[in-house]
Every structure is written in structure tokens, then in C-alpha cells.
CSV table of C-alpha atoms in Angstrom, one decimal:
chain,number,residue,atom,x,y,z
A,44,MET,CA,0.2,-0.2,0.2
A,45,LEU,CA,3.2,2.9,0.8
A,46,GLU,CA,4.5,1.7,-2.7
A,47,LEU,CA,1.1,2.2,-4.3
A,48,VAL,CA,1.0,6.2,-2.3
A,49,LYS,CA,4.9,7.3,-2.7
A,50,GLY,CA,4.3,6.2,-6.8
A,51,TRP,CA,1.1,8.4,-7.1
A,52,THR,CA,2.9,10.8,-5.4
A,53,GLU,CA,5.1,10.7,-7.8
A,54,VAL,CA,3.2,11.1,-10.4
A,55,VAL,CA,1.0,13.5,-8.9
A,56,ALA,CA,4.2,16.1,-8.7
A,57,THR,CA,5.9,15.3,-12.0
A,58,GLY,CA,2.8,16.4,-13.5
A,59,VAL,CA,2.9,19.9,-11.0
A,60,GLU,CA,6.3,19.9,-12.7
A,61,VAL,CA,4.7,19.7,-15.9
A,62,ALA,CA,2.0,21.7,-15.4
A,63,ALA,CA,5.3,24.7,-13.8
A,64,ALA,CA,6.8,24.2,-17.4
A,65,LEU,CA,3.6,25.4,-19.3
A,66,ILE,CA,3.4,27.6,-17.0
A,67,ILE,CA,6.6,29.3,-17.8
A,68,ALA,CA,6.4,28.4,-21.2
A,69,LEU,CA,3.4,30.3,-22.0
A,70,ALA,CA,4.3,33.3,-19.6
A,71,ALA,CA,7.7,33.5,-21.9
A,72,LEU,CA,5.2,33.3,-25.1
A,73,LEU,CA,3.0,35.4,-23.6
A,74,ALA,CA,5.8,38.0,-22.7
A,75,LEU,CA,7.0,37.9,-25.9
A,76,ILE,CA,4.7,38.7,-28.3
A,77,ARG,CA,3.7,41.6,-25.1
A,78,ALA,CA,7.9,42.8,-26.3
A,79,LEU,CA,7.3,42.6,-29.9
A,80,VAL,CA,3.7,44.6,-30.1
A,81,ALA,CA,5.4,46.5,-28.1
A,82,PHE,CA,8.3,47.3,-30.4
A,83,VAL,CA,6.5,47.7,-34.1
A,84,ARG,CA,3.0,49.9,-31.8
A,85,PRO,CA,5.0,52.0,-29.2
A,86,SER,CA,3.6,52.8,-26.7
A,87,ALA,CA,3.1,57.0,-25.6
A,88,GLN,CA,4.5,56.0,-21.8
A,89,PRO,CA,6.8,53.4,-22.9
A,90,ASP,CA,8.7,52.9,-19.2
A,91,THR,CA,5.6,52.3,-18.6
A,92,GLN,CA,4.6,49.7,-21.2
A,93,LYS,CA,7.9,47.6,-20.4
A,94,GLU,CA,7.6,47.4,-16.3
A,95,SER,CA,3.6,46.3,-16.8
A,96,LEU,CA,5.1,43.5,-19.2
A,97,ARG,CA,8.4,42.9,-16.9
A,98,LEU,CA,6.1,43.1,-13.9
A,99,GLU,CA,3.2,40.4,-15.4
A,100,LEU,CA,6.3,38.4,-16.5
A,101,GLY,CA,7.9,38.0,-12.6
A,102,ARG,CA,4.1,37.4,-11.3
A,103,TRP,CA,3.6,34.2,-14.1
A,104,LEU,CA,7.3,33.0,-12.8
A,105,ALA,CA,6.0,33.2,-9.3
A,106,VAL,CA,3.0,31.5,-9.9
A,107,ALA,CA,4.7,28.3,-10.8
A,108,LEU,CA,7.3,28.3,-8.4
A,109,GLU,CA,4.8,27.9,-6.4
A,110,PHE,CA,3.7,24.4,-8.4
A,111,THR,CA,6.9,24.1,-7.9
A,112,LEU,CA,7.7,24.4,-4.2
A,113,ALA,CA,3.7,22.3,-4.6
A,114,ALA,CA,6.0,19.0,-6.1
A,115,ASP,CA,9.3,19.9,-4.0
A,116,ILE,CA,7.1,19.2,-1.3
A,117,LEU,CA,5.4,16.2,-2.2
A,118,ARG,CA,8.4,14.8,-2.9
A,119,THR,CA,9.6,15.7,0.5
A,120,ALA,CA,6.4,14.3,1.7
A,121,ILE,CA,7.2,10.5,-0.1
A,122,ALA,CA,11.0,10.4,0.8
A,123,PRO,CA,12.7,12.9,3.1
A,124,SER,CA,16.4,12.7,2.6
A,125,TRP,CA,18.4,16.3,4.0
A,126,ASP,CA,19.2,16.7,0.5
A,127,ASP,CA,15.3,17.2,-0.2
A,128,ILE,CA,14.6,19.8,2.4
A,129,GLY,CA,17.5,21.7,2.2
A,130,LYS,CA,16.4,21.3,-1.5
A,131,LEU,CA,13.0,22.8,-0.2
A,132,ALA,CA,14.0,24.7,1.7
A,133,ALA,CA,16.5,27.2,-0.5
A,134,ILE,CA,13.1,27.4,-2.8
A,135,ALA,CA,10.9,28.3,-0.5
A,136,ALA,CA,14.5,30.9,1.1
A,137,LEU,CA,13.9,32.3,-3.1
A,138,ARG,CA,10.0,32.3,-3.5
A,139,THR,CA,9.2,34.7,-0.5
A,140,LEU,CA,11.9,36.8,-2.2
A,141,LEU,CA,11.2,37.2,-5.6
A,142,ASN,CA,7.3,37.9,-3.7
A,143,PHE,CA,8.9,40.2,-1.5
A,144,PHE,CA,10.6,42.2,-4.0
A,145,LEU,CA,7.6,41.3,-6.9
A,146,GLN,CA,4.6,42.8,-4.0
A,147,ARG,CA,7.3,46.1,-3.2
A,148,GLU,CA,8.2,46.8,-7.4
A,149,ILE,CA,4.2,46.3,-8.3
A,150,ASP,CA,3.3,48.3,-4.8
A,151,GLY,CA,5.0,50.7,-7.3
A,152,HIS,CA,4.1,51.1,-9.9
A,153,ARG,CA,0.5,51.4,-8.2
A,154,ALA,CA,1.5,54.2,-6.2
A,155,ARG,CA,3.2,55.8,-10.0
A,156,GLY,CA,-0.5,55.4,-11.7
A,157,ALA,CA,-2.3,56.7,-8.8
A,158,GLU,CA,0.3,60.2,-8.8
A,159,ALA,CA,0.2,60.4,-12.5
A,160,GLU,CA,-3.4,59.8,-12.8
A,161,ALA,CA,-4.4,62.3,-9.7
A,162,ALA,CA,-1.9,65.0,-11.7
A,163,SER,CA,-3.1,64.1,-14.9
A,164,ARG,CA,-6.9,65.5,-13.0
A,165,ASP,CA,-5.5,68.2,-11.3
A,166,GLY,CA,-4.0,69.5,-15.1
A,167,ALA,CA,-0.5,69.5,-13.4
A,168,VAL,CA,2.5,68.3,-15.5
A,169,SER,CA,4.3,65.6,-15.0
A,170,PRO,CA,8.6,66.6,-14.4
A,171,GLY,CA,9.0,64.6,-17.6
A,172,THR,CA,6.8,66.3,-19.4
A,173,ALA,CA,7.8,70.5,-18.3
A,174,GLY,CA,8.7,72.3,-21.5
A,175,ARG,CA,7.8,70.3,-24.5
């Protein structure tokens, strides 16, 4: 019975890793398409467009990292070795750092967007457009 559970857990873990790989591939493809569109049809605010693209890709990479963490948790649950536990700890630390910095950038992006929106509502001239 234990061998059956271990076998199925390994199959599920492999499936979760495949899902992570698909998420990464699709996110990279979407980012590539959006980047090519940005080259062909530049935005009035190219920096904002690039930052948005980068943050979206980062969010999807964080999701994929969650999937790999789930797969590693499954594998560690059925065959916990110190090597597996160390790998799990490293992935968890990487995921935590990535999410922390990504959330900080998202918050900064939102704050800049809110400032720009408030400035346009108030009719203020942003520093980058003064004198044009």
C-alpha cells in the first residue's frame, strides 16, 4: 500500500512540475508577443508599458515557482532526505524573496500610476513633460 501511495505521489509531483513548465513557457511566449507588439506599436509611455510587461511576467514566474514548491513538498513527504529538505528550503526562500520584491515593485507601479492619474486630473504638468 505504501509503495502505491509513493508511486501516485511521484506521478502527481511530476504532473505539477509539468504544469509549472507550461506556465513558464506560456508566460514567456505571452511576454515575447507583448514585447514584439511594443516594438511595432510604441506606447506614449514606453517605460510604463515595459514595466507592466516585466511585472506580469514576474507574477507568472512566481506562480510557476509555487507549483515547483508544491511538487517538491510532495516528493519530500514521501522520501525526506536532508538533500530534499535543503532543496525545499532553498526554493521556499527563493519564492519568498521573489514574492517580496515583486510585490514591492507592483506597489511602486501602482503608486506611480495613481500619482500620474491624480496629476492629470488636477491638470498638473509632470516633471518629464515640462517645457515640451
